[in-house]
Amino acid sequence: EADIYQTPRYLVIGTGKKITLECSQTMGHDKMYWYQQDPGMELHLIHYSYGVNSTEKGDLSSESTVSRIRTEHFPLTLESARPSHTSQYLCASSEGDSGELFFGEGSRLTVL
Amino acid sequence: GQNIDQPTEMTATEGAIVQINCTYQTSGFNGLFWYQQHAGEAPTFLSYNVLDGLEEKGRFSSFLSRSKGYSYLLLKELQMKDSASYLCAVRDSNYQLIWGAGTKLIIKP
């Protein structure tokens, strides 16, 4: 069973607010990812990390930033939320060259 | 550009067999993955193919033809709990996963 946790599960905020979505994994995986997924649509990679102090932007960095100070922790920050950021955000991790991703339960964000 | 195509929705009957197809065009190929995603939940890993042929895992099998850019997921003895979206993803030359939009499978009694 995967041990990867996201908080908050649900969040409703106003435009212009700064928010941080938390993601932690206890599996010691070196690689971590943030995806955005709208209903019925494909997953879009926002950011990824291959290890501590290593972060890269994906196809959809969407005015967000990430940090990887510890192996187990990979938070995503939106500096100024907009209604277009309304979506589900999925955090995932994987080990080595394995393509098998372990996903958290997701954070569903609504920006009013 | 990179593209993954799979049907939007399929319907099948409990106890039957269903085949979900996936075609892809990507810059490089380093494996194809199938994930299952129940409504409102996160995706979970089902299968991985990197060589041509069939991989069987219980009621689920996955097939790959690299020359045709084609894969399918075969589900046998369908159960109501198999109602979910099935996501096809290809790992490209940069070892990044390119995702299809998923096939929503509806199982009827």
Short mmCIF file of N, CA and C in Angstrom, two decimals, chain A residues 32 34 46-58 65-69 73-75:
data_model
loop_
_atom_site.label_atom_id
_atom_site.label_comp_id
_atom_site.label_asym_id
_atom_site.label_seq_id
_atom_site.Cartn_x
_atom_site.Cartn_y
_atom_site.Cartn_z
N MET A 32 9.57 12.73 -7.29
CA MET A 32 8.22 13.18 -6.93
C MET A 32 7.70 14.11 -8.01
N TRP A 34 4.12 16.65 -9.43
CA TRP A 34 2.82 17.28 -9.27
C TRP A 34 2.12 17.28 -10.62
N ILE A 46 3.05 19.37 -13.83
CA ILE A 46 3.31 20.76 -13.45
C ILE A 46 4.78 20.94 -13.06
N HIS A 47 5.22 20.11 -12.13
CA HIS A 47 6.61 20.14 -11.66
C HIS A 47 7.04 18.72 -11.30
N TYR A 48 8.35 18.51 -11.30
CA TYR A 48 8.87 17.24 -10.83
C TYR A 48 10.23 17.45 -10.19
N SER A 49 10.62 16.42 -9.44
CA SER A 49 11.89 16.47 -8.72
C SER A 49 12.51 15.09 -8.73
N TYR A 50 13.79 15.04 -9.01
CA TYR A 50 14.51 13.76 -9.03
C TYR A 50 15.34 13.55 -7.77
N GLY A 51 15.22 14.50 -6.84
CA GLY A 51 15.94 14.34 -5.58
C GLY A 51 15.98 15.65 -4.82
N VAL A 52 16.57 15.62 -3.64
CA VAL A 52 16.66 16.82 -2.81
C VAL A 52 17.39 17.92 -3.57
N ASN A 53 16.83 19.12 -3.46
CA ASN A 53 17.37 20.34 -4.09
C ASN A 53 17.35 20.29 -5.61
N SER A 54 16.57 19.39 -6.18
CA SER A 54 16.41 19.28 -7.63
C SER A 54 14.94 19.43 -7.99
N THR A 55 14.59 20.48 -8.76
CA THR A 55 13.22 20.64 -9.22
C THR A 55 13.23 21.09 -10.67
N GLU A 56 12.22 20.65 -11.41
CA GLU A 56 12.10 21.01 -12.82
C GLU A 56 10.65 21.36 -13.12
N LYS A 57 10.47 22.23 -14.12
CA LYS A 57 9.11 22.56 -14.55
C LYS A 57 8.63 21.56 -15.57
N GLY A 58 7.35 21.25 -15.50
CA GLY A 58 6.73 20.41 -16.50
C GLY A 58 6.10 21.23 -17.59
N THR A 65 5.21 27.24 -7.84
CA THR A 65 6.58 26.89 -7.50
C THR A 65 6.58 25.69 -6.57
N VAL A 66 7.69 24.98 -6.55
CA VAL A 66 7.85 23.84 -5.67
C VAL A 66 9.21 23.92 -4.99
N SER A 67 9.38 23.12 -3.96
CA SER A 67 10.67 23.00 -3.29
C SER A 67 10.85 21.55 -2.87
N ARG A 68 12.10 21.14 -2.75
CA ARG A 68 12.39 19.76 -2.32
C ARG A 68 13.60 19.84 -1.38
N ILE A 69 13.31 20.23 -0.16
CA ILE A 69 14.36 20.37 0.85
C ILE A 69 14.62 19.05 1.56
N HIS A 73 9.22 15.36 1.33
CA HIS A 73 8.30 16.49 1.30
C HIS A 73 8.44 17.27 -0.01
N PHE A 74 7.30 17.56 -0.67
CA PHE A 74 7.33 18.23 -1.98
C PHE A 74 6.12 19.16 -2.09
N PRO A 75 6.16 20.31 -1.44
CA PRO A 75 5.00 21.22 -1.46
C PRO A 75 4.93 22.03 -2.75
#
